[in-house]
Short mmCIF file of C-alpha atoms and ligand atoms in Angstrom, two decimals:
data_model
loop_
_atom_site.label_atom_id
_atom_site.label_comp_id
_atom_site.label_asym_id
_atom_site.label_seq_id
_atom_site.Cartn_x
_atom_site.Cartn_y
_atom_site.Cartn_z
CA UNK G 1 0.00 0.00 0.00
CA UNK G 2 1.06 3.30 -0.96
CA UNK G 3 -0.55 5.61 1.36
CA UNK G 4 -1.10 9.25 1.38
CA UNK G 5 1.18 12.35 1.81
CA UNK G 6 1.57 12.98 5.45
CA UNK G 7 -0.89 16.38 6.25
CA UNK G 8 -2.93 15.16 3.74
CA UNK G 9 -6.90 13.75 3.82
CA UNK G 10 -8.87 12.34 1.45
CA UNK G 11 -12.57 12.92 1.36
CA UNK G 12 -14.64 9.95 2.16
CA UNK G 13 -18.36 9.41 1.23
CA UNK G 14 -19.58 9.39 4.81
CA UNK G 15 -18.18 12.46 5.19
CA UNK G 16 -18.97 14.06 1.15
CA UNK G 17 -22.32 14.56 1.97
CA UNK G 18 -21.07 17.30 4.76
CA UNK G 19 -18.79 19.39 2.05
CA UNK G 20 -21.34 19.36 0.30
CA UNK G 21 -23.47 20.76 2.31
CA UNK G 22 -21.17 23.52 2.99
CA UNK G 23 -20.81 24.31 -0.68
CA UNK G 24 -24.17 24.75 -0.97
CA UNK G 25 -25.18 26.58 1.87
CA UNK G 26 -22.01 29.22 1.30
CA UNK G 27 -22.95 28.88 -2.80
CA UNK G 28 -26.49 30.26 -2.09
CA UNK G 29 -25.11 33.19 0.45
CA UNK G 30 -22.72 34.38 -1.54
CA UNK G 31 -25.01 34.71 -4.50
CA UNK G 32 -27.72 36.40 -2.38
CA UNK G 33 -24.99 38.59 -1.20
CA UNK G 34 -24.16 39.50 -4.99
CA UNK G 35 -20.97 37.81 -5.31
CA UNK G 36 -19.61 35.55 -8.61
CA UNK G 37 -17.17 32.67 -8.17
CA UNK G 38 -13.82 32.52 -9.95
CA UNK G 39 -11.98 29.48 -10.35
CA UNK G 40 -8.08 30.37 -10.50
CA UNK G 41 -4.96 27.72 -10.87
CA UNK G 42 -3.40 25.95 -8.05
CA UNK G 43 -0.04 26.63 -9.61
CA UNK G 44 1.18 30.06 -9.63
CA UNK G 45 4.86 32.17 -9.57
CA UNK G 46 6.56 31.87 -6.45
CA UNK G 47 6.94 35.89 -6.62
CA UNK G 48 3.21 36.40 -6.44
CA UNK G 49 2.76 35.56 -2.78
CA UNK G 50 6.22 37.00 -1.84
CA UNK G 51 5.17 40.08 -2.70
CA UNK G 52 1.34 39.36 -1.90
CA UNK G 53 1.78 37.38 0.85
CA UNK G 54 4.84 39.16 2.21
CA UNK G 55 8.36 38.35 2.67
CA UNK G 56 8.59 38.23 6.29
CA UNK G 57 5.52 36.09 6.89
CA UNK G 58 5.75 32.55 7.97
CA UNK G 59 4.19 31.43 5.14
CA UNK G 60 6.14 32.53 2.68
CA UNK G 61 9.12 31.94 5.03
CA UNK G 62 8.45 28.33 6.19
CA UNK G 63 5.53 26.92 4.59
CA UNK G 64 5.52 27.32 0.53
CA UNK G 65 5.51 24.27 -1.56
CA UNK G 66 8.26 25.97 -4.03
CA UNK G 67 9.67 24.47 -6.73
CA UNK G 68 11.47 25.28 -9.95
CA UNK G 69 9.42 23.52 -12.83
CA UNK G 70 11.52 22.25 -16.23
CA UNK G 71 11.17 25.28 -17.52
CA UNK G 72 13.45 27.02 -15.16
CA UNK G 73 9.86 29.03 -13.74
CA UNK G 74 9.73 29.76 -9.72
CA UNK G 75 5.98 28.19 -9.39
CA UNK G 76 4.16 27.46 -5.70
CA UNK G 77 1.12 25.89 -4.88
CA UNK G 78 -0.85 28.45 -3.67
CA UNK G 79 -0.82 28.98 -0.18
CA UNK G 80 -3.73 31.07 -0.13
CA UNK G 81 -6.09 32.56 -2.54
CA UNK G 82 -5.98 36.45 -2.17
CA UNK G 83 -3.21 37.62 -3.98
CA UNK G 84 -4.48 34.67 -6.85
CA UNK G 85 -7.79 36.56 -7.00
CA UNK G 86 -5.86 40.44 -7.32
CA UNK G 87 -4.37 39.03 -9.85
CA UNK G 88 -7.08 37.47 -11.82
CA UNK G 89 -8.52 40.81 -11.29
CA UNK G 90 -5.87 43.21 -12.52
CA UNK G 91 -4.84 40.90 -15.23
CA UNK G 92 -8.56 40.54 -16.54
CA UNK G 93 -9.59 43.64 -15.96
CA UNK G 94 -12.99 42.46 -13.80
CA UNK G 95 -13.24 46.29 -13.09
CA UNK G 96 -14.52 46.91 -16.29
CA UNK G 97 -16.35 43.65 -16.79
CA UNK G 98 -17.97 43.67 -13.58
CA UNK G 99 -20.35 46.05 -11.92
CA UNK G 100 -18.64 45.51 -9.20
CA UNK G 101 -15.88 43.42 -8.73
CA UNK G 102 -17.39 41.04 -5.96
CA UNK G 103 -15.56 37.34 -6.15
CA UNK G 104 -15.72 33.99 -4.07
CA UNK G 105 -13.57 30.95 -4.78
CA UNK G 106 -13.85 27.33 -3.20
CA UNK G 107 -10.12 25.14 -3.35
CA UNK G 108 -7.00 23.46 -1.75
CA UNK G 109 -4.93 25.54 -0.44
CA UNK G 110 -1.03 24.21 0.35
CA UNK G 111 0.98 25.21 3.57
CA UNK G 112 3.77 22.93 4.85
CA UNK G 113 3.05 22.61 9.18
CA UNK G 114 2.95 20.85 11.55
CA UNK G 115 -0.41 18.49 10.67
CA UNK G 116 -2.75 17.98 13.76
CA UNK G 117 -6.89 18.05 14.34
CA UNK G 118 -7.89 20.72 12.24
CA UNK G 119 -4.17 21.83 10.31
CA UNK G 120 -3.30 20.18 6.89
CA UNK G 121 -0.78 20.29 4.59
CA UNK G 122 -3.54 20.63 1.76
CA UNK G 123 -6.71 21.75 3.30
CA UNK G 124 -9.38 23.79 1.99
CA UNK G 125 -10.50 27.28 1.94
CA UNK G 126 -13.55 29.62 0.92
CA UNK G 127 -12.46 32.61 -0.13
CA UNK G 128 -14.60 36.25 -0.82
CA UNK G 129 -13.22 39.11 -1.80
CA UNK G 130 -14.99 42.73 -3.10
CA UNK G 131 -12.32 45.47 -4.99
CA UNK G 132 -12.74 48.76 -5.21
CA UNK G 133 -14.85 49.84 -2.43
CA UNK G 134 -13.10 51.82 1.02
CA UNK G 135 -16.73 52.73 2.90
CA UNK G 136 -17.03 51.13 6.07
CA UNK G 137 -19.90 49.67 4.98
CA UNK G 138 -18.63 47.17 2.72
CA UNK G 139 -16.23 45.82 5.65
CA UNK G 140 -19.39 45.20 7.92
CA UNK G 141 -21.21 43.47 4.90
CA UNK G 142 -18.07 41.31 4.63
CA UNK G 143 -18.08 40.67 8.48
CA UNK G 144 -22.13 40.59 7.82
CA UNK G 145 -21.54 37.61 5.41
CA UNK G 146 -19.17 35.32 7.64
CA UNK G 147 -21.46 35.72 10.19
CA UNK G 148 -24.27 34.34 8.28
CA UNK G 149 -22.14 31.41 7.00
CA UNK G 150 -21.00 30.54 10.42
CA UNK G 151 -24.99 30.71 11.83
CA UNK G 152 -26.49 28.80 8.66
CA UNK G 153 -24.04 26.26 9.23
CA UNK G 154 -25.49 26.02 13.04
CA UNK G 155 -22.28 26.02 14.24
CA UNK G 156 -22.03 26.68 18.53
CA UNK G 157 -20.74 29.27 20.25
CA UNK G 158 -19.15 31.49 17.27
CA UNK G 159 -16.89 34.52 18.67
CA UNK G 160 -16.52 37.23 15.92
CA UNK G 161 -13.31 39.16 17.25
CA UNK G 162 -12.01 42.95 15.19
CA UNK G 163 -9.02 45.04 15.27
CA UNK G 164 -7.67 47.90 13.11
CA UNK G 165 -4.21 47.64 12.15
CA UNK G 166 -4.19 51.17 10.79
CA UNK G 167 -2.46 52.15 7.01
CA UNK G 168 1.25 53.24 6.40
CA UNK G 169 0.50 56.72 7.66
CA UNK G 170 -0.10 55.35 11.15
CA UNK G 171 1.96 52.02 11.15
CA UNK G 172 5.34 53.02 11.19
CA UNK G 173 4.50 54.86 14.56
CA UNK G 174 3.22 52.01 15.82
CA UNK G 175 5.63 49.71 14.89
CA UNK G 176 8.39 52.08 16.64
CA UNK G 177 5.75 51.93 19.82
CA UNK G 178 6.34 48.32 19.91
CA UNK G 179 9.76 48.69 19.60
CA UNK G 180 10.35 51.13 22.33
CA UNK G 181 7.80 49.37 24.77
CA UNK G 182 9.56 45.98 24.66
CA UNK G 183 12.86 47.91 24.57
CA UNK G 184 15.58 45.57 26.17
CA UNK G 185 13.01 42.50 27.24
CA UNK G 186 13.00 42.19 23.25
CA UNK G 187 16.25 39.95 24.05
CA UNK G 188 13.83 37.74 26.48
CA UNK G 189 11.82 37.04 23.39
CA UNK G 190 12.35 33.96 20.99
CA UNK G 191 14.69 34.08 18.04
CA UNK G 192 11.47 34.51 15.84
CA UNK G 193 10.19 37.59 17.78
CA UNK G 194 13.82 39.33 18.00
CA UNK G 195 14.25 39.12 14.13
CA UNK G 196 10.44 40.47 13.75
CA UNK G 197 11.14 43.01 15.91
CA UNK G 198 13.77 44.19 13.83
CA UNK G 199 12.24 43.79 10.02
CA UNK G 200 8.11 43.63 10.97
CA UNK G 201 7.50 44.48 14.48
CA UNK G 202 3.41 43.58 13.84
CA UNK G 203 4.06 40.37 13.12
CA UNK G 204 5.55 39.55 16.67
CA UNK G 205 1.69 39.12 17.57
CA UNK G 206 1.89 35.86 15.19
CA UNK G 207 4.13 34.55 18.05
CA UNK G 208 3.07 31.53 19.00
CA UNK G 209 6.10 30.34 21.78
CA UNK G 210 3.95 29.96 25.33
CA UNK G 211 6.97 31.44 27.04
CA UNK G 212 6.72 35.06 25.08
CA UNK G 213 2.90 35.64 25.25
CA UNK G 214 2.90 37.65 28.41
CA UNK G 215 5.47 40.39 27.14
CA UNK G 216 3.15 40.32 23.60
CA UNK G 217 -0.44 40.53 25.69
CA UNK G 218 1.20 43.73 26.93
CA UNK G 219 2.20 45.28 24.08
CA UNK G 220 0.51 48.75 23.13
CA UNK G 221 -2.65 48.62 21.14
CA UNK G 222 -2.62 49.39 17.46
CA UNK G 223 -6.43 51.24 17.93
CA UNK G 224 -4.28 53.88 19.93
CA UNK G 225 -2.34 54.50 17.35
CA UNK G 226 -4.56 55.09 14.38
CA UNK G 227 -4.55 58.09 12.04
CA UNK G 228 -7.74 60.31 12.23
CA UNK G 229 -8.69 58.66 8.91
CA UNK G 230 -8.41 54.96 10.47
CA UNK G 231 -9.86 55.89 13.60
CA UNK G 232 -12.69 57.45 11.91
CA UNK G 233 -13.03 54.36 9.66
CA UNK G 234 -13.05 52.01 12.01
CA UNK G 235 -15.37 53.98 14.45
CA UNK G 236 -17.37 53.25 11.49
CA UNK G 237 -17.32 49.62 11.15
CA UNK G 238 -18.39 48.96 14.93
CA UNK G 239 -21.36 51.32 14.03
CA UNK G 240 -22.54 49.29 11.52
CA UNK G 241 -22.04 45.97 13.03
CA UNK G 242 -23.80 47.64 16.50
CA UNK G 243 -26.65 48.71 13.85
CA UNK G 244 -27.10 44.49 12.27
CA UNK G 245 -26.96 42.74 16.29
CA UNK G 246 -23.59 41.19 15.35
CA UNK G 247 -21.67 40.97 18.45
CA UNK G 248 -17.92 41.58 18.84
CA UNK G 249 -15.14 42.30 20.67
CA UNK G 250 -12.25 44.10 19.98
CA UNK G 251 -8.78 42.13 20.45
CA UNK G 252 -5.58 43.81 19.77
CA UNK G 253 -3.95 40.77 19.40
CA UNK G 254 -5.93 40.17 16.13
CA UNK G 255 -3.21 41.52 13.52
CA UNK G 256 -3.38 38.49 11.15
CA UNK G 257 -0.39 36.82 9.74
CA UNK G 258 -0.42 38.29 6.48
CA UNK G 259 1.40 41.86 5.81
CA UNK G 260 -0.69 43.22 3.37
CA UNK G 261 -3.38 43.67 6.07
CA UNK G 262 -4.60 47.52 6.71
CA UNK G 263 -7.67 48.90 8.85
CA UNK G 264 -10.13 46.29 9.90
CA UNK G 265 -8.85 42.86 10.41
CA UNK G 266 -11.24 40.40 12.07
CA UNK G 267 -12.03 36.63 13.03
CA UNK G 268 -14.27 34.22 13.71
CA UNK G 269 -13.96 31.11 16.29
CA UNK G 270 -15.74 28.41 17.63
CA UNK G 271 -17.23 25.21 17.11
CA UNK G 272 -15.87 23.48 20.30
CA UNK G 273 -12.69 22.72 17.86
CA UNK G 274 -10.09 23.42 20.72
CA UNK G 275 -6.46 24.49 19.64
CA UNK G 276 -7.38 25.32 16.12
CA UNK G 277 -10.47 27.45 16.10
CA UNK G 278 -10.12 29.89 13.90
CA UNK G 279 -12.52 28.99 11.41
CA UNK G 280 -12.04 31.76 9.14
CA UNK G 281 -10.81 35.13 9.20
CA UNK G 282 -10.04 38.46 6.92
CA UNK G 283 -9.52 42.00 6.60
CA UNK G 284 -9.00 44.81 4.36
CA UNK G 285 -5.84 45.22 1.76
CA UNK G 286 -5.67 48.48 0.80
CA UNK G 287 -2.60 48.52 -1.01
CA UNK G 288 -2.57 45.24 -2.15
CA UNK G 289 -3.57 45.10 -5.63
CA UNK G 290 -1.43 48.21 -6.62
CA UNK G 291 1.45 46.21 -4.90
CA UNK G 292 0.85 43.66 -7.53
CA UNK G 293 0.99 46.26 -10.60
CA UNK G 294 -2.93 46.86 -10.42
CA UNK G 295 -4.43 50.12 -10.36
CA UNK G 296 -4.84 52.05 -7.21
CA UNK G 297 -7.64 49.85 -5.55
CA UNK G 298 -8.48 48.89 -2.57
CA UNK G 299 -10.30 45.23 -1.18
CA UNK G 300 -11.32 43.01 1.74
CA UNK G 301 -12.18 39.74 2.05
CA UNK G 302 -12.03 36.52 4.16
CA UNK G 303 -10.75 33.03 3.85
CA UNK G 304 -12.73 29.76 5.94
CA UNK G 305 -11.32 27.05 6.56
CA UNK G 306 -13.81 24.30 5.33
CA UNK G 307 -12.43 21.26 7.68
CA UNK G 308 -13.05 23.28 10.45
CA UNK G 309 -16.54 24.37 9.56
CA UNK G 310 -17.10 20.49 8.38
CA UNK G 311 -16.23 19.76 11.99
CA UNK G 312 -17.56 22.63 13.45
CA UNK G 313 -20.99 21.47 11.94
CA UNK G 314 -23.77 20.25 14.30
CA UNK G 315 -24.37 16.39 13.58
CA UNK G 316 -27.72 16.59 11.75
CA UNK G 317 -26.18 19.01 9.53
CA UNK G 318 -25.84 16.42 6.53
CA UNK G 319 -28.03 16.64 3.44
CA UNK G 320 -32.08 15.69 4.00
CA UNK G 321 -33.45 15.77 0.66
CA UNK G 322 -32.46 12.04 -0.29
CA UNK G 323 -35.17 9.68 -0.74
CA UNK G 324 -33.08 6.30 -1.90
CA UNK G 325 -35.45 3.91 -3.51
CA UNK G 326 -34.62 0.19 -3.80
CA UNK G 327 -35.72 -1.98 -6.59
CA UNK G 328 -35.93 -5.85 -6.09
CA UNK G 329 -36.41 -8.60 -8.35
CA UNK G 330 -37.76 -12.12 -7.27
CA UNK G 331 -37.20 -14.66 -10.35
CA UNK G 332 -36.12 -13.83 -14.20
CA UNK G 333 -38.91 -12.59 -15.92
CA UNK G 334 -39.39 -9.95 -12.73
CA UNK G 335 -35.53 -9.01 -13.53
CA UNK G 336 -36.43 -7.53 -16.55
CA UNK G 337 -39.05 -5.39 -15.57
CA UNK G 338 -37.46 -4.30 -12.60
CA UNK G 339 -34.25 -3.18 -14.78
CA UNK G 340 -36.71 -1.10 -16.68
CA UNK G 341 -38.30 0.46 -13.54
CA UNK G 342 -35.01 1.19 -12.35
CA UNK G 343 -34.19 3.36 -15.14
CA UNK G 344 -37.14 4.64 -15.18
CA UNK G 345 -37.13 6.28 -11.68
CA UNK G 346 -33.52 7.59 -12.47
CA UNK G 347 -34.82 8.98 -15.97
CA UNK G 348 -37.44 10.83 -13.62
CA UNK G 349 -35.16 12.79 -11.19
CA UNK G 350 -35.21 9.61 -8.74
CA UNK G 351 -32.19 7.97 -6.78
CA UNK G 352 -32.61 4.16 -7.30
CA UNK G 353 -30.85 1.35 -6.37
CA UNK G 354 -30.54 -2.61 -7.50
CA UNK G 355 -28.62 -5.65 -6.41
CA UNK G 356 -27.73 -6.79 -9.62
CA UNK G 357 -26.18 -9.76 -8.57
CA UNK G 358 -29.65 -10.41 -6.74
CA UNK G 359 -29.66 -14.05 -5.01
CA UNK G 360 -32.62 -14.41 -2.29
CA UNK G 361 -35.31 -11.77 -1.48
CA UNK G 362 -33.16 -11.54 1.52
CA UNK G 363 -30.03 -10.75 0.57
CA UNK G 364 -31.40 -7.81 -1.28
CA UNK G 365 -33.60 -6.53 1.40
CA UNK G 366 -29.98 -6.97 3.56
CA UNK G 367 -28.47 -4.60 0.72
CA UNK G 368 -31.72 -2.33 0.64
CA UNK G 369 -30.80 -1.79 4.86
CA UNK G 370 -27.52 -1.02 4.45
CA UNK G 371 -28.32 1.41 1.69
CA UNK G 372 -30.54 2.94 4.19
CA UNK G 373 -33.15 2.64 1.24
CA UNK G 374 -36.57 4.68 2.13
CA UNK G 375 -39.11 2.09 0.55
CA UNK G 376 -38.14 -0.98 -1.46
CA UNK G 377 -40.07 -1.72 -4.88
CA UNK G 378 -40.67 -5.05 -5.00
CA UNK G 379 -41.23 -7.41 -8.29
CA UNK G 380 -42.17 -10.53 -8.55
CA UNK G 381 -44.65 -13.01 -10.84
CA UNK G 382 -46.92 -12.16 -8.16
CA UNK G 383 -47.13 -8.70 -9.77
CA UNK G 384 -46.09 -8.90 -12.78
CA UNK G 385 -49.36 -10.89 -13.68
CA UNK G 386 -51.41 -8.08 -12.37
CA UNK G 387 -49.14 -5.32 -13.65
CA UNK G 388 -48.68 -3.86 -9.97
CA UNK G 389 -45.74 -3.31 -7.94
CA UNK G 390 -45.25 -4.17 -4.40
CA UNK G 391 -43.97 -0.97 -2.37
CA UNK G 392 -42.63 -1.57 0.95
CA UNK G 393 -41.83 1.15 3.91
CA UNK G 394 -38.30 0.01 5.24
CA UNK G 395 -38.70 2.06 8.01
CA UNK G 396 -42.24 0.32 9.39
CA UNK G 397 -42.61 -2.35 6.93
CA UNK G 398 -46.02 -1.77 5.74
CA UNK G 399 -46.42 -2.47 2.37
CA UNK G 400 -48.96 -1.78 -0.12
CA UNK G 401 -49.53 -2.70 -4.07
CA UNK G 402 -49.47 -0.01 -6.32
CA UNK G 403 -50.24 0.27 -10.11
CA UNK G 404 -47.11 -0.53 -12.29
CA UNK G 405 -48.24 2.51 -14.54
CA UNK G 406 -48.52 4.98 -11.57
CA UNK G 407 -45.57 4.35 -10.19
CA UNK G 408 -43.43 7.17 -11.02
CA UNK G 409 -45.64 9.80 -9.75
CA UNK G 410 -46.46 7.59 -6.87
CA UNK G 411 -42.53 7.79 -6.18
CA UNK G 412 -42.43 11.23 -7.06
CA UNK G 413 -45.27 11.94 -4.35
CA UNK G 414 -43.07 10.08 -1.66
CA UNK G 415 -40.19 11.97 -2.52
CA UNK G 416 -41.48 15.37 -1.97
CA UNK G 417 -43.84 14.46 1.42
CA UNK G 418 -40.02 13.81 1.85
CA UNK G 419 -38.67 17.09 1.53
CA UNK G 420 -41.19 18.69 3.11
P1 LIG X 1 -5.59 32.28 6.84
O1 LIG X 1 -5.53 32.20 5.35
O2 LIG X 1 -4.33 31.84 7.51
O3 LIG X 1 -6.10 33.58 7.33
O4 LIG X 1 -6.64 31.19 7.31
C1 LIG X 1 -8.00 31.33 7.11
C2 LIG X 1 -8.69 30.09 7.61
O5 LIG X 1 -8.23 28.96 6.89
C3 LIG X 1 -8.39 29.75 9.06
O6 LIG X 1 -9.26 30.44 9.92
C4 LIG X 1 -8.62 28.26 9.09
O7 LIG X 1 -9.99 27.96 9.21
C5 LIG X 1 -8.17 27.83 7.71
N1 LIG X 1 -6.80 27.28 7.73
C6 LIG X 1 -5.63 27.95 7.68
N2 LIG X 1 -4.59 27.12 7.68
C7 LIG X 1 -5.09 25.87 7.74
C8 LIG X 1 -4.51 24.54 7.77
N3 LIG X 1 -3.19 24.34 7.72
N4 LIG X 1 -5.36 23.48 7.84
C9 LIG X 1 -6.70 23.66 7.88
N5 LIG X 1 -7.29 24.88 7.85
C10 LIG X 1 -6.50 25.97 7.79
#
């Protein structure tokens, strides 16, 4: 046996029917919510997401699946999907083609960690992302829509947490506030934290050494540092989400791990997922598509994990509109005709089953079980002689005889009592 790459997971069909679900659910929201879905490679330049990404993040430090292709070419599996979707917009112009340029995107994403519960090496992210628009109002729609997600999905306790991390007029102060609080206890910090310190003081909050966190919880607070403009901005934000019932808290901590962050950053968590329960997060990237040789535009978005909102999902969260029918045949002639009926129900927007290798009544009432069939459709001489079909309620066993020409509609009535 070969088995799979370590980090890795593959997607089994008692567990299908609960991606799907989350597709769907997200698929519908995002439409109502007026966004269109891009699909963009997996494969891209290694230089994107340096420069997208950022150079001194940990992703693009530690956890790129680089390579240089037979061409020569720097390519990476994506590691995440915003800088992907700037570029898809700057280099197709969705601008112009859109009335506004309002984008989702469902994939694998690729970051070599550490796997445990909840962290892959390929894992899977939905992705939203609006261009163009700096009012505050579009970051609480954003915010808005990730809370919906997160509530349509049932999942318990969620904990929607903001910041501001302010734009490069108030930064570099902020950065050198950092800098001057820790002042010599920056030598108590870990190797990590003392090089941030020196190239990308903001991302010491990524710190994740147990032995550094008190220093970093004490840290000044990037909302004291804004620029009229940010504080204004962000003022804003809380407004709005005070105005739609969402509940918040502010967390300084909350910087992200991603440099091209500015303003609002925010997260979500919860779903009794312990360690790893961030199940999704954004912010706004005000430079970032200019960065990338766009125009001058600005965006936010957010990226969900969707293992951790599969796991995060209540139980009885699986699909509900499945009515599987089972068709069995007892003797030759019956085979026939059940073949026939069987196609017949799939031709009609049924799901239908068979044993085709059919021994005793039994054995395919055994298979009909473990199919978890609704109702079993029964054929036998019995039956066929008066051109009926026996249809039998797995669930109580009652059965009843029902025309052999009716029997579509008769299925099609069961199915949608179903659904109802
Ligand atoms: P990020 O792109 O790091 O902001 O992550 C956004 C969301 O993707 C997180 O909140 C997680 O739900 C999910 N995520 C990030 N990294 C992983 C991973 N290695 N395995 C599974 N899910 C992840």
């Amino acid at each position: 046996m070969i088995p799979a790459i370590r980090g890795t997971h593959d997607i089994l069909p008692a567990e299908v029917e609960r991606w799907q679900r989350v597709e769907s659910v997200s698929r519908r929201l995002f439409e109502r919510y007026g966004y269109a879905e891009v699909r963009t490679p997996i494969i891209e330049r290694e230089e994107l997401f340096a420069k997208g990404t950022g150079e001194t993040t940990d992703i693009v430090q530690k956890e790129m699946y680089a390579f240089t292709d037979k061409g020569g070419e720097r390519i990476t599996l994506r590691p995440e999907a915003t800088p992907s979707l700037v570029r898809a917009f700057v280099e197709h112009n969705l601008e112009q083609a859109m009335a506004t340029a309002k984008l989702y995107l469902f994939g694998p994403m690729f970051r070599y960690e550490r796997p445990q519960k909840g962290r892959y090496r390929q894992f899977h992210q939905l992705d939203v992302e609006v261009f163009g628009v700096s009012d505050p109002a579009v970051d609480a729609e954003v915010i808005d829509l990730a809370w919906a997600l997160v509530t349509e999905l049932g999942i318990p306790g969620p904990e929607l947490v903001i910041n501001s991390v302010g734009c490069p007029v108030c930064r570099p102060a902020f950065g050198e506030a950092l800098v001057a609080s820790l002042g010599s206890d920056v030598s108590r910090l870990c190797a990590d934290c003392q090089r941030r310190a020196a190239t990308n003081p903001l991302r010491i909050f990524d710190c994740k050494v147990p032995e550094d966190q008190a220093l970093i919880d004490a840290l000044p607070h990037s909302v004291d540092y804004l620029c009229e403009a940010c504080r204004v901005h962000f003022a804003s934000v809380e407004r709005h989400l005070d105005m739609y019932g969402i509940p918040y808290r502010v967390s300084h901590r909350l910087v992200r791990g991603l440099d091209y962050y500015t303003r609002t950053t925010f997260e979500i968590m919860g779903g009794n997922l312990g360690a790893q329960n961030a199940i999704l997060g954004g912010g706004r990237y005000d430079g970032l598509v200019k960065r990338l040789g766009g125009p001058d535009r600005v965006g936010i978005g957010f990226a969900a994990g969707i293992e951790r909102l599969v796991l995060a999902m209540p139980a009885d969260q699986e699909r509900r509109d499945r009515l599987p029918l089972f068709v069995a045949a007892m003797g030759e002639a019956a085979r026939e005709s059940a073949l026939a009926l069987l196609r017949d129900l799939r031709r009609a927007g049924l799901e239908a089953h068979m044993e085709y290798e059919g021994r005793s009544i039994k054995s395919q009432m055994k298979r009909a079980d473990r199919l978890h069939a609704a109702y079993a459709l029964i054929l036998g001489d019995e039956e066929l002689a008066v051109d009926a079909v026996a249809v039998k309620n797995m669930a109580t066993g009652e059965q009843i005889r029902a025309p052999r020409a009716g029997i579509i509609d008769h299925c099609r009535a069961l199915a949608a009592g179903w659904r109802e």
